């Protein structure tokens, strides 16, 4: 089963919360990311094998991958 990393970010782009999950498909990881999102988290990202596969909103005001890599 694939491993996913789900990140929640603050309005300024700083990582607020991170957790790992195992899901059968990408869509399940995306649904889980939305279901676990707390109100104070402004942005979310879903990563698989070092690649971001999903982010909301689509175009955050920063490049979060560059911030943490």
PDB file of C-alpha atoms in Angstrom:
ATOM      1  CA  UNK A   1       0.000   0.000   0.000  1.00  0.00           C
ATOM      2  CA  UNK A   2       1.474   3.404  -0.965  1.00  0.00           C
ATOM      3  CA  UNK A   3       2.717   5.794   1.703  1.00  0.00           C
ATOM      4  CA  UNK A   4       1.635   9.427   1.719  1.00  0.00           C
ATOM      5  CA  UNK A   5       2.771  12.480   3.635  1.00  0.00           C
ATOM      6  CA  UNK A   6       0.073  15.038   4.369  1.00  0.00           C
ATOM      7  CA  UNK A   7       1.192  18.550   5.299  1.00  0.00           C
ATOM      8  CA  UNK A   8      -0.849  21.434   6.653  1.00  0.00           C
ATOM      9  CA  UNK A   9       0.567  24.922   6.381  1.00  0.00           C
ATOM     10  CA  UNK A  10      -0.154  28.268   7.996  1.00  0.00           C
ATOM     11  CA  UNK A  11      -1.048  31.380   6.039  1.00  0.00           C
ATOM     12  CA  UNK A  12       2.634  32.393   5.880  1.00  0.00           C
ATOM     13  CA  UNK A  13       3.657  29.001   4.457  1.00  0.00           C
ATOM     14  CA  UNK A  14       5.204  27.491   7.573  1.00  0.00           C
ATOM     15  CA  UNK A  15       4.535  23.839   8.294  1.00  0.00           C
ATOM     16  CA  UNK A  16       1.921  23.555  11.043  1.00  0.00           C
ATOM     17  CA  UNK A  17       1.169  19.837  11.085  1.00  0.00           C
ATOM     18  CA  UNK A  18       2.400  16.755   9.254  1.00  0.00           C
ATOM     19  CA  UNK A  19       1.351  13.125   9.310  1.00  0.00           C
ATOM     20  CA  UNK A  20       1.940   9.963   7.332  1.00  0.00           C
ATOM     21  CA  UNK A  21      -0.771   7.701   5.974  1.00  0.00           C
ATOM     22  CA  UNK A  22      -1.136   4.551   3.928  1.00  0.00           C
ATOM     23  CA  UNK A  23      -3.891   4.594   1.327  1.00  0.00           C
ATOM     24  CA  UNK A  24      -4.662   2.338  -1.611  1.00  0.00           C
ATOM     25  CA  UNK A  25      -5.035   5.215  -4.089  1.00  0.00           C
ATOM     26  CA  UNK A  26      -4.134   8.888  -4.427  1.00  0.00           C
ATOM     27  CA  UNK A  27      -7.768   9.933  -4.232  1.00  0.00           C
ATOM     28  CA  UNK A  28      -8.116   8.325  -0.792  1.00  0.00           C
ATOM     29  CA  UNK A  29      -5.114  10.292   0.479  1.00  0.00           C
ATOM     30  CA  UNK A  30      -6.653  13.512  -0.867  1.00  0.00           C
ATOM     31  CA  UNK A  31      -9.986  12.813   0.826  1.00  0.00           C
ATOM     32  CA  UNK A  32      -8.207  11.971   4.090  1.00  0.00           C
ATOM     33  CA  UNK A  33      -6.227  15.219   3.909  1.00  0.00           C
ATOM     34  CA  UNK A  34      -9.438  17.236   3.649  1.00  0.00           C
ATOM     35  CA  UNK A  35     -11.207  15.213   6.344  1.00  0.00           C
ATOM     36  CA  UNK A  36      -8.389  15.755   8.864  1.00  0.00           C
ATOM     37  CA  UNK A  37      -7.931  19.461   8.104  1.00  0.00           C
ATOM     38  CA  UNK A  38      -8.522  21.739  11.080  1.00  0.00           C
ATOM     39  CA  UNK A  39      -9.915  25.224  10.605  1.00  0.00           C
ATOM     40  CA  UNK A  40      -6.621  26.936  11.467  1.00  0.00           C
ATOM     41  CA  UNK A  41      -4.780  25.164   8.640  1.00  0.00           C
ATOM     42  CA  UNK A  42      -4.932  27.404   5.577  1.00  0.00           C
ATOM     43  CA  UNK A  43      -3.201  25.182   3.024  1.00  0.00           C
ATOM     44  CA  UNK A  44      -2.684  21.463   2.529  1.00  0.00           C
ATOM     45  CA  UNK A  45      -0.347  19.296   0.490  1.00  0.00           C
ATOM     46  CA  UNK A  46      -0.283  15.573  -0.244  1.00  0.00           C
ATOM     47  CA  UNK A  47       3.077  14.020  -1.134  1.00  0.00           C
ATOM     48  CA  UNK A  48       3.917  10.566  -2.466  1.00  0.00           C
ATOM     49  CA  UNK A  49       7.459   9.313  -3.110  1.00  0.00           C
ATOM     50  CA  UNK A  50       8.928  12.801  -2.748  1.00  0.00           C
ATOM     51  CA  UNK A  51       6.545  14.389  -5.255  1.00  0.00           C
ATOM     52  CA  UNK A  52       3.656  16.673  -4.392  1.00  0.00           C
ATOM     53  CA  UNK A  53       0.551  15.119  -5.953  1.00  0.00           C
ATOM     54  CA  UNK A  54      -2.084  17.517  -4.583  1.00  0.00           C
ATOM     55  CA  UNK A  55      -2.305  20.956  -3.003  1.00  0.00           C
ATOM     56  CA  UNK A  56      -5.129  23.256  -1.978  1.00  0.00           C
ATOM     57  CA  UNK A  57      -5.391  25.973  -2.907  1.00  0.00           C
ATOM     58  CA  UNK A  58      -3.777  25.189  -6.247  1.00  0.00           C
ATOM     59  CA  UNK A  59      -1.501  28.239  -6.248  1.00  0.00           C
ATOM     60  CA  UNK A  60      -0.335  29.166  -2.747  1.00  0.00           C
ATOM     61  CA  UNK A  61       1.502  32.489  -2.440  1.00  0.00           C
ATOM     62  CA  UNK A  62       4.826  30.672  -1.997  1.00  0.00           C
ATOM     63  CA  UNK A  63       6.551  27.572  -3.337  1.00  0.00           C
ATOM     64  CA  UNK A  64       6.360  25.290  -0.314  1.00  0.00           C
ATOM     65  CA  UNK A  65       8.576  22.636  -1.879  1.00  0.00           C
ATOM     66  CA  UNK A  66      11.412  25.168  -2.067  1.00  0.00           C
ATOM     67  CA  UNK A  67      10.858  26.214   1.551  1.00  0.00           C
ATOM     68  CA  UNK A  68      11.437  22.719   2.944  1.00  0.00           C
ATOM     69  CA  UNK A  69      13.901  21.166   0.506  1.00  0.00           C
TER      70      UNK A  69
END
